[in-house]
Short mmCIF file of C-alpha atoms in Angstrom, two decimals:
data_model
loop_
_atom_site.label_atom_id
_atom_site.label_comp_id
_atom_site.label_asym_id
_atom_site.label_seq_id
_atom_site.Cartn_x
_atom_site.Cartn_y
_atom_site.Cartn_z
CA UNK A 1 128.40 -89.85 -149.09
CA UNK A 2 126.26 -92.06 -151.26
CA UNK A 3 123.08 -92.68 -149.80
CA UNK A 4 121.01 -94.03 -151.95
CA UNK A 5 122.70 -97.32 -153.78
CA UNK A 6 122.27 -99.78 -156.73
CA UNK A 7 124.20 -102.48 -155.96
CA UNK A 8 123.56 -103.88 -159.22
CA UNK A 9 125.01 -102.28 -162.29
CA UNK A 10 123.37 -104.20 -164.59
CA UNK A 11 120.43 -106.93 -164.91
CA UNK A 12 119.85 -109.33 -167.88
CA UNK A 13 116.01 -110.41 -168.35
CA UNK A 14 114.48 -112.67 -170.99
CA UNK A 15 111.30 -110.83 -172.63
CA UNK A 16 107.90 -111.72 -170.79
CA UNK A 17 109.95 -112.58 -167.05
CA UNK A 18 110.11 -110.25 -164.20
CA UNK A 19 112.72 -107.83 -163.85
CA UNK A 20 113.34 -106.59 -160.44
CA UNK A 21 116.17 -103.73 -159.76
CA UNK A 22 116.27 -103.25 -156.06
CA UNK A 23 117.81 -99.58 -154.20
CA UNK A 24 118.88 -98.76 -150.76
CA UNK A 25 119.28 -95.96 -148.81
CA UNK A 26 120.83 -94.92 -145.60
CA UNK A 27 119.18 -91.43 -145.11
CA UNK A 28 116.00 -92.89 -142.15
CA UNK A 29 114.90 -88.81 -143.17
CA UNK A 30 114.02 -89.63 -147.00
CA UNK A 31 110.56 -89.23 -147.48
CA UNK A 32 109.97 -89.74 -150.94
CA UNK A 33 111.32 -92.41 -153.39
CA UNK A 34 110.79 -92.02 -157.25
CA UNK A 35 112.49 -94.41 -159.69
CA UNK A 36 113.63 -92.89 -163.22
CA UNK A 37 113.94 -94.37 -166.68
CA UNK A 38 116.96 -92.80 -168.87
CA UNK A 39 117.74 -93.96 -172.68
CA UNK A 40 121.46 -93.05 -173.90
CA UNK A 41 121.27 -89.26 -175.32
CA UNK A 42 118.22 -88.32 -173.36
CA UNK A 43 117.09 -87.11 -170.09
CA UNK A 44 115.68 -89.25 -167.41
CA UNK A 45 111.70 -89.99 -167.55
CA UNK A 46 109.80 -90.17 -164.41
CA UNK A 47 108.46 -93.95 -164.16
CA UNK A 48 106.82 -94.56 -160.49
CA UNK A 49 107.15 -92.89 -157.27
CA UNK A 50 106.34 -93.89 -153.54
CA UNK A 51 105.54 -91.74 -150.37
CA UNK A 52 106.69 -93.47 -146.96
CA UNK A 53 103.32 -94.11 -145.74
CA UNK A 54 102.86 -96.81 -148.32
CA UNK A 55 104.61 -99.96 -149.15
CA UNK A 56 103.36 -100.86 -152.70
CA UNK A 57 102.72 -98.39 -155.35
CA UNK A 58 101.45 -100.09 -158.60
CA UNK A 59 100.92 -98.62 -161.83
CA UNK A 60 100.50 -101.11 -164.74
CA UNK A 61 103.29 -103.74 -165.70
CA UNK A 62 105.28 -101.31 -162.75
CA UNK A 63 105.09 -101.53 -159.41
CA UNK A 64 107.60 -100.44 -156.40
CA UNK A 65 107.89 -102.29 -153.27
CA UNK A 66 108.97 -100.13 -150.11
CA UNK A 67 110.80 -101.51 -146.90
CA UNK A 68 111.26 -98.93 -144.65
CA UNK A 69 112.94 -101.09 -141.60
CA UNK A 70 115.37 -101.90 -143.97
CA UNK A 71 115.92 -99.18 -146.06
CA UNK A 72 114.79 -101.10 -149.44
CA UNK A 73 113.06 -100.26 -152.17
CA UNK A 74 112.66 -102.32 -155.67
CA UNK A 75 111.06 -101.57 -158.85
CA UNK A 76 108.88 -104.66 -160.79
CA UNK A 77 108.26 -105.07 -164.30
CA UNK A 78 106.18 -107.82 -165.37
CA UNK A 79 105.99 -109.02 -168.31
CA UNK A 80 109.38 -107.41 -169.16
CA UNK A 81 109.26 -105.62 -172.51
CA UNK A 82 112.50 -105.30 -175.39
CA UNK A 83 111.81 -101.68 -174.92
CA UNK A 84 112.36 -101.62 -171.17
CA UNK A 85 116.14 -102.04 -172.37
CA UNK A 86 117.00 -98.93 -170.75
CA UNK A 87 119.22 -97.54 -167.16
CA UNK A 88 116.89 -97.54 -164.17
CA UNK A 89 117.58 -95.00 -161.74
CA UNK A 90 116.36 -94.93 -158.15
CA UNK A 91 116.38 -91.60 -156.37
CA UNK A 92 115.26 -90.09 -152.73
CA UNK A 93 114.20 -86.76 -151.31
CA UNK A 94 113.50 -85.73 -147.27
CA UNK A 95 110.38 -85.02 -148.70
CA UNK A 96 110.55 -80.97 -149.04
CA UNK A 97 111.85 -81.74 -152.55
CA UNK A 98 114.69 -79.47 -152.19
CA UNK A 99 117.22 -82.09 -153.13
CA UNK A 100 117.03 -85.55 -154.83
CA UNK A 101 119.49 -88.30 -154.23
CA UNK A 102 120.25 -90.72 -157.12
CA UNK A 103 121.60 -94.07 -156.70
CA UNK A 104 124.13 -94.79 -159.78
CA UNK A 105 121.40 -96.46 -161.68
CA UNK A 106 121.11 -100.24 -163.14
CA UNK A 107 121.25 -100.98 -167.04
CA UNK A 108 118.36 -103.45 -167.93
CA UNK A 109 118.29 -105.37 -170.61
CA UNK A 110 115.68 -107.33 -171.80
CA UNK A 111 115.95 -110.17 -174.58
CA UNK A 112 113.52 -110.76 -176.96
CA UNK B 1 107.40 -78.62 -177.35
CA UNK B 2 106.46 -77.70 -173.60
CA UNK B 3 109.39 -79.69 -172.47
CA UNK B 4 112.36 -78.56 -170.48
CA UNK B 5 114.89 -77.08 -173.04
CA UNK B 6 118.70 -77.14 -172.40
CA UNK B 7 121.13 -75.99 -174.71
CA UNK B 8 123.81 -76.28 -176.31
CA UNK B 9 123.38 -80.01 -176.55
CA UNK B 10 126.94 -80.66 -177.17
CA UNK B 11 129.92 -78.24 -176.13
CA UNK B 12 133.65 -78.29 -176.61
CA UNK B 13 136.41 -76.44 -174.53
CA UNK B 14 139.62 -76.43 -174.55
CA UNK B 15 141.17 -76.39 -170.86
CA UNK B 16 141.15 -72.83 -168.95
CA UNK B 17 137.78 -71.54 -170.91
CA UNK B 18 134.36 -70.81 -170.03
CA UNK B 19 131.53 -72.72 -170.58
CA UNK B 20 128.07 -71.50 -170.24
CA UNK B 21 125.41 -74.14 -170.01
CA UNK B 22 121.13 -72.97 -170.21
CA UNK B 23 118.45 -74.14 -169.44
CA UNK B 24 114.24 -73.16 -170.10
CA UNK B 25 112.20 -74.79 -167.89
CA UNK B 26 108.85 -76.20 -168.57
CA UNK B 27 106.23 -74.04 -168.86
CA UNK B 28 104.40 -73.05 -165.37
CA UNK B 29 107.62 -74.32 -163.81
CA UNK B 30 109.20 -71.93 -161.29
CA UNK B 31 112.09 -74.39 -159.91
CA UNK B 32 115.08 -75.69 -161.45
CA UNK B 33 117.67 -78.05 -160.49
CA UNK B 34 121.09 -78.56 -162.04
CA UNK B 35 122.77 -82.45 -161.87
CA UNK B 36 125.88 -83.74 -163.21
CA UNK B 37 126.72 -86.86 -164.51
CA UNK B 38 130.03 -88.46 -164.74
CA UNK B 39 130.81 -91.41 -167.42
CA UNK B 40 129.75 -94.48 -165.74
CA UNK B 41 128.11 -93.09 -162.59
CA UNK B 42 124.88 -91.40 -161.62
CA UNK B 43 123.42 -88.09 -160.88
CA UNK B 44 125.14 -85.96 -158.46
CA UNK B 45 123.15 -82.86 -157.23
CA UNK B 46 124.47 -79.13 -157.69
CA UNK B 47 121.96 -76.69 -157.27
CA UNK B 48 118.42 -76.15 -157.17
CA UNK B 49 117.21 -72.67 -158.11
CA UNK B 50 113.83 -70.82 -157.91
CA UNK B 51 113.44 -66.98 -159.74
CA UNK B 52 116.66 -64.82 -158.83
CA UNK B 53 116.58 -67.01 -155.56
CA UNK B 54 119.50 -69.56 -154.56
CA UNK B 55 117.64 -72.51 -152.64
CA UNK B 56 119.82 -74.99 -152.54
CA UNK B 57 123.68 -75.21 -153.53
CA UNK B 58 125.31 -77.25 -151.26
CA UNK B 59 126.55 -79.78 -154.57
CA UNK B 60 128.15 -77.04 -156.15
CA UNK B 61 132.17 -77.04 -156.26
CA UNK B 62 133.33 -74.51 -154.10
CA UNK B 63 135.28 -72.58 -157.06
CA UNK B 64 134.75 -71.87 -160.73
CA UNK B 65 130.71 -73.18 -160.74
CA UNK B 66 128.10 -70.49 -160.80
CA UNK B 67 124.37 -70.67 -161.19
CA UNK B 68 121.60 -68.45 -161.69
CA UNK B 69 117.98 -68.04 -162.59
CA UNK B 70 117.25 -64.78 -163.93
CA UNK B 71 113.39 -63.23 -163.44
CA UNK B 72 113.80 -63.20 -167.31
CA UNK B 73 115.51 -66.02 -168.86
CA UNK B 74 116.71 -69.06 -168.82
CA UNK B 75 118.98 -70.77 -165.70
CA UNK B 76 122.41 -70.77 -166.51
CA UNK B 77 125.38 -73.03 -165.44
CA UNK B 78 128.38 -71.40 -165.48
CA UNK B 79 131.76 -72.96 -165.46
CA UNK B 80 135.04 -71.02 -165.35
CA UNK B 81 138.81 -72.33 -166.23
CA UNK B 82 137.21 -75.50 -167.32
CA UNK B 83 139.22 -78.54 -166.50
CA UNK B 84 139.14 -82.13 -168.26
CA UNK B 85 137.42 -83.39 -164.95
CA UNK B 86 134.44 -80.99 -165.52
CA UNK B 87 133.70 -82.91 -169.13
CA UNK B 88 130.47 -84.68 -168.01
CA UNK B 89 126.80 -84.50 -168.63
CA UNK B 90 124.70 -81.79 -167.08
CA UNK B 91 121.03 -81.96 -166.85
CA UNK B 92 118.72 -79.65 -166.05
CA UNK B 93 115.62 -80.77 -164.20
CA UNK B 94 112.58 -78.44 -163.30
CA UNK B 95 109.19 -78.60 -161.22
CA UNK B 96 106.36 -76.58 -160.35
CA UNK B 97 106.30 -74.36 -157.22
CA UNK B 98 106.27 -75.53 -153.79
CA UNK B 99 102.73 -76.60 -152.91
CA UNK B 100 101.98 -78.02 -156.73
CA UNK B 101 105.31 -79.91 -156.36
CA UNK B 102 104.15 -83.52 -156.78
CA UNK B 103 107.78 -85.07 -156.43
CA UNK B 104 108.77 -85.51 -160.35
CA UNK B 105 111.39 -83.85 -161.75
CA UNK B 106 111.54 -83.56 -165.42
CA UNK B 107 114.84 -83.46 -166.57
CA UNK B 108 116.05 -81.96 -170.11
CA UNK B 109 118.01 -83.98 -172.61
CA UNK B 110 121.63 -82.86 -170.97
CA UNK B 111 124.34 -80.65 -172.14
CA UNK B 112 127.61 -82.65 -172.90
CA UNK B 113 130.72 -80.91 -172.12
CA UNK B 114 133.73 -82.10 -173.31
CA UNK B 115 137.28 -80.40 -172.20
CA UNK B 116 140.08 -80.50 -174.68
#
Protein backbone atom coordinates (compact mmCIF):
# COMPACT_ATOMS: atom_id res chain seq x y z
CA UNK A 1 0.00 0.00 0.00
CA UNK A 2 2.91 2.35 -0.43
CA UNK A 3 2.28 4.81 -2.92
CA UNK A 4 4.51 7.21 -2.82
CA UNK A 5 8.34 5.68 -2.89
CA UNK A 6 12.05 6.63 -2.33
CA UNK A 7 13.85 4.18 -3.86
CA UNK A 8 16.89 5.57 -2.52
CA UNK A 9 17.61 5.37 1.16
CA UNK A 10 20.41 7.32 1.16
CA UNK A 11 22.54 9.78 -1.19
CA UNK A 12 26.21 10.87 -0.63
CA UNK A 13 27.07 14.48 -2.20
CA UNK A 14 30.35 16.38 -2.11
CA UNK A 15 29.67 20.14 -0.86
CA UNK A 16 29.00 22.66 -3.87
CA UNK A 17 27.55 19.47 -6.44
CA UNK A 18 23.99 18.80 -7.09
CA UNK A 19 22.05 16.59 -5.05
CA UNK A 20 19.05 15.16 -6.61
CA UNK A 21 16.57 12.71 -4.47
CA UNK A 22 13.95 11.56 -6.86
CA UNK A 23 10.03 10.09 -5.54
CA UNK A 24 7.36 8.16 -7.21
CA UNK A 25 4.00 7.61 -6.85
CA UNK A 26 1.33 5.33 -8.07
CA UNK A 27 -1.84 7.25 -6.89
CA UNK A 28 -2.73 9.12 -10.98
CA UNK A 29 -5.40 11.08 -8.17
CA UNK A 30 -2.49 12.94 -6.13
CA UNK A 31 -2.76 16.41 -6.69
CA UNK A 32 -0.30 17.93 -4.65
CA UNK A 33 3.40 17.01 -4.00
CA UNK A 34 5.40 18.74 -1.11
CA UNK A 35 8.90 17.53 -0.18
CA UNK A 36 9.93 17.74 3.69
CA UNK A 37 13.23 18.29 5.44
CA UNK A 38 13.54 16.33 8.98
CA UNK A 39 16.84 16.59 11.33
CA UNK A 40 17.13 13.59 14.00
CA UNK A 41 14.98 14.76 17.23
CA UNK A 42 12.83 17.18 15.34
CA UNK A 43 9.81 17.42 13.30
CA UNK A 44 9.76 17.62 9.60
CA UNK A 45 10.14 21.30 7.95
CA UNK A 46 8.24 22.11 4.91
CA UNK A 47 10.97 22.74 2.04
CA UNK A 48 9.10 23.08 -1.55
CA UNK A 49 5.84 22.04 -2.81
CA UNK A 50 4.30 21.52 -6.40
CA UNK A 51 0.62 21.63 -7.71
CA UNK A 52 -0.01 19.26 -10.87
CA UNK A 53 -0.50 21.97 -13.26
CA UNK A 54 3.18 22.79 -13.12
CA UNK A 55 6.30 20.93 -13.81
CA UNK A 56 9.08 23.05 -12.16
CA UNK A 57 8.70 24.82 -8.95
CA UNK A 58 11.93 26.75 -8.00
CA UNK A 59 12.70 28.44 -4.93
CA UNK A 60 16.41 29.36 -4.42
CA UNK A 61 19.26 26.63 -4.36
CA UNK A 62 15.69 24.22 -4.43
CA UNK A 63 13.83 23.35 -7.06
CA UNK A 64 11.31 20.24 -7.79
CA UNK A 65 10.89 18.75 -11.10
CA UNK A 66 7.33 17.09 -11.77
CA UNK A 67 6.60 14.19 -14.35
CA UNK A 68 3.23 13.45 -14.31
CA UNK A 69 3.20 10.63 -17.27
CA UNK A 70 5.45 8.95 -15.21
CA UNK A 71 4.62 9.46 -11.88
CA UNK A 72 8.11 11.26 -10.92
CA UNK A 73 8.99 13.85 -8.99
CA UNK A 74 12.72 14.98 -7.78
CA UNK A 75 13.94 17.56 -5.53
CA UNK A 76 17.41 19.74 -6.67
CA UNK A 77 19.83 21.33 -4.55
CA UNK A 78 22.50 23.21 -6.08
CA UNK A 79 25.22 24.10 -4.71
CA UNK A 80 24.72 21.40 -2.00
CA UNK A 81 25.33 22.80 1.48
CA UNK A 82 27.07 20.67 4.85
CA UNK A 83 23.87 21.71 6.42
CA UNK A 84 21.58 20.06 3.90
CA UNK A 85 22.91 16.80 5.77
CA UNK A 86 19.53 15.97 6.72
CA UNK A 87 16.41 12.99 5.64
CA UNK A 88 14.42 14.28 2.69
CA UNK A 89 10.98 13.27 2.64
CA UNK A 90 8.66 13.34 -0.35
CA UNK A 91 4.94 13.27 0.34
CA UNK A 92 1.46 13.44 -1.80
CA UNK A 93 -2.12 14.50 -1.22
CA UNK A 94 -5.44 14.09 -3.79
CA UNK A 95 -5.36 17.57 -3.35
CA UNK A 96 -8.34 18.10 -0.63
CA UNK A 97 -5.50 17.83 1.91
CA UNK A 98 -7.31 15.38 3.94
CA UNK A 99 -4.48 12.90 3.89
CA UNK A 100 -0.72 13.08 3.02
CA UNK A 101 1.26 10.18 1.75
CA UNK A 102 4.98 9.99 2.68
CA UNK A 103 7.48 8.09 0.82
CA UNK A 104 10.10 6.54 3.49
CA UNK A 105 12.37 9.44 2.98
CA UNK A 106 16.23 9.60 1.71
CA UNK A 107 19.20 10.54 4.17
CA UNK A 108 21.49 13.17 2.41
CA UNK A 109 24.63 13.76 3.21
CA UNK A 110 26.72 16.28 2.05
CA UNK A 111 30.67 16.46 2.49
CA UNK A 112 32.41 19.38 3.08
CA UNK B 1 6.81 30.00 20.48
CA UNK B 2 3.74 29.89 17.97
CA UNK B 3 4.83 26.49 16.93
CA UNK B 4 2.95 23.26 17.12
CA UNK B 5 3.51 21.87 20.71
CA UNK B 6 3.45 18.08 21.46
CA UNK B 7 4.13 16.67 24.64
CA UNK B 8 5.52 14.57 26.51
CA UNK B 9 8.59 14.51 24.33
CA UNK B 10 9.73 11.24 25.57
CA UNK B 11 7.41 8.48 27.23
CA UNK B 12 8.01 5.11 28.78
CA UNK B 13 5.48 2.16 29.27
CA UNK B 14 5.71 -0.86 30.34
CA UNK B 15 3.55 -3.43 28.17
CA UNK B 16 -0.43 -3.47 28.88
CA UNK B 17 -0.50 0.49 29.98
CA UNK B 18 -1.86 3.55 28.64
CA UNK B 19 -0.22 6.10 26.98
CA UNK B 20 -1.64 9.43 26.31
CA UNK B 21 0.11 11.48 23.71
CA UNK B 22 -1.00 15.75 23.13
CA UNK B 23 -0.74 17.86 20.99
CA UNK B 24 -1.42 22.17 20.67
CA UNK B 25 -1.63 23.18 17.41
CA UNK B 26 -0.33 26.33 15.96
CA UNK B 27 -2.06 29.21 16.60
CA UNK B 28 -5.09 30.01 14.02
CA UNK B 29 -4.81 26.32 13.19
CA UNK B 30 -8.12 24.42 13.29
CA UNK B 31 -6.81 20.92 11.77
CA UNK B 32 -4.63 18.38 13.10
CA UNK B 33 -3.15 15.31 11.84
CA UNK B 34 -1.56 12.48 13.81
CA UNK B 35 1.53 10.27 11.92
CA UNK B 36 3.59 7.56 13.16
CA UNK B 37 6.90 6.70 12.53
CA UNK B 38 8.55 3.42 12.84
CA UNK B 39 12.57 3.06 13.30
CA UNK B 40 13.89 3.10 9.89
CA UNK B 41 10.75 3.90 7.87
CA UNK B 42 8.60 6.89 7.10
CA UNK B 43 5.43 8.52 8.05
CA UNK B 44 2.40 6.49 8.11
CA UNK B 45 -0.95 8.45 8.40
CA UNK B 46 -3.52 7.89 11.39
CA UNK B 47 -5.88 10.49 11.70
CA UNK B 48 -6.63 13.87 10.78
CA UNK B 49 -8.89 15.81 13.15
CA UNK B 50 -10.72 19.20 12.99
CA UNK B 51 -12.66 20.69 16.49
CA UNK B 52 -14.69 17.70 18.17
CA UNK B 53 -14.95 16.47 14.44
CA UNK B 54 -13.34 13.04 13.15
CA UNK B 55 -12.32 13.77 9.38
CA UNK B 56 -10.26 11.33 8.55
CA UNK B 57 -9.21 7.95 10.41
CA UNK B 58 -8.86 5.43 8.07
CA UNK B 59 -4.75 4.90 9.40
CA UNK B 60 -5.84 4.27 12.72
CA UNK B 61 -5.48 0.52 14.12
CA UNK B 62 -8.71 -0.86 14.43
CA UNK B 63 -8.29 -1.51 18.39
CA UNK B 64 -6.66 0.21 21.32
CA UNK B 65 -5.91 3.82 19.22
CA UNK B 66 -8.19 6.69 20.01
CA UNK B 67 -8.07 10.30 18.96
CA UNK B 68 -9.73 13.39 19.73
CA UNK B 69 -9.76 17.13 19.44
CA UNK B 70 -11.58 18.70 22.13
CA UNK B 71 -13.38 22.41 21.42
CA UNK B 72 -11.02 23.20 24.41
CA UNK B 73 -7.73 21.65 24.43
CA UNK B 74 -5.26 20.06 22.99
CA UNK B 75 -5.64 16.72 20.43
CA UNK B 76 -4.90 13.74 22.16
CA UNK B 77 -3.55 10.28 21.00
CA UNK B 78 -4.60 7.71 22.99
CA UNK B 79 -3.13 4.30 23.15
CA UNK B 80 -4.50 1.46 25.31
CA UNK B 81 -2.65 -2.02 26.41
CA UNK B 82 0.40 -0.65 24.81
CA UNK B 83 2.45 -3.23 23.06
CA UNK B 84 6.35 -3.15 22.18
CA UNK B 85 5.20 -2.72 18.44
CA UNK B 86 3.44 0.61 19.31
CA UNK B 87 7.10 2.11 20.56
CA UNK B 88 7.58 4.55 17.63
CA UNK B 89 7.55 8.22 16.98
CA UNK B 90 4.31 10.14 16.76
CA UNK B 91 4.04 13.49 15.28
CA UNK B 92 1.57 15.76 15.32
CA UNK B 93 1.10 17.95 12.27
CA UNK B 94 -1.51 20.89 12.00
CA UNK B 95 -2.89 23.43 9.26
CA UNK B 96 -5.23 26.13 8.90
CA UNK B 97 -8.89 25.56 7.90
CA UNK B 98 -10.05 24.37 4.68
CA UNK B 99 -10.00 27.28 2.23
CA UNK B 100 -6.61 28.94 3.94
CA UNK B 101 -5.09 25.42 3.64
CA UNK B 102 -2.07 26.10 1.41
CA UNK B 103 -0.80 22.35 1.43
CA UNK B 104 2.00 22.54 4.37
CA UNK B 105 1.74 20.75 7.24
CA UNK B 106 3.75 21.76 10.16
CA UNK B 107 4.62 19.02 12.15
CA UNK B 108 5.67 19.17 16.04
CA UNK B 109 8.92 17.78 17.31
CA UNK B 110 7.31 14.05 17.97
CA UNK B 111 6.47 12.17 21.03
CA UNK B 112 8.75 9.03 21.48
CA UNK B 113 7.13 6.12 22.96
CA UNK B 114 9.01 3.47 24.12
CA UNK B 115 7.25 0.04 25.48
CA UNK B 116 9.04 -1.85 28.17
Amino acid sequence: DQQVKQNSPSLSVQEGRISILNCDYTNSMFDYFLWYKKYPAEGPTFLISISSIKDKNEDGRFTVFLNKSAKHLSLHIVPSQPGDSAVYFCAASPGDFNKFYFGSGTKLNVKP
Amino acid sequence: NAGVMQNPRHLVRRRGQEARLRCSPMKGHSHVYWYRQLPEEGLKFMVYLQKENIIDESGMPKERFSAEFPKEGPSILRIQQVVRGDSAAYFCASSPRVGQHTGELFFGEGSRLTVL
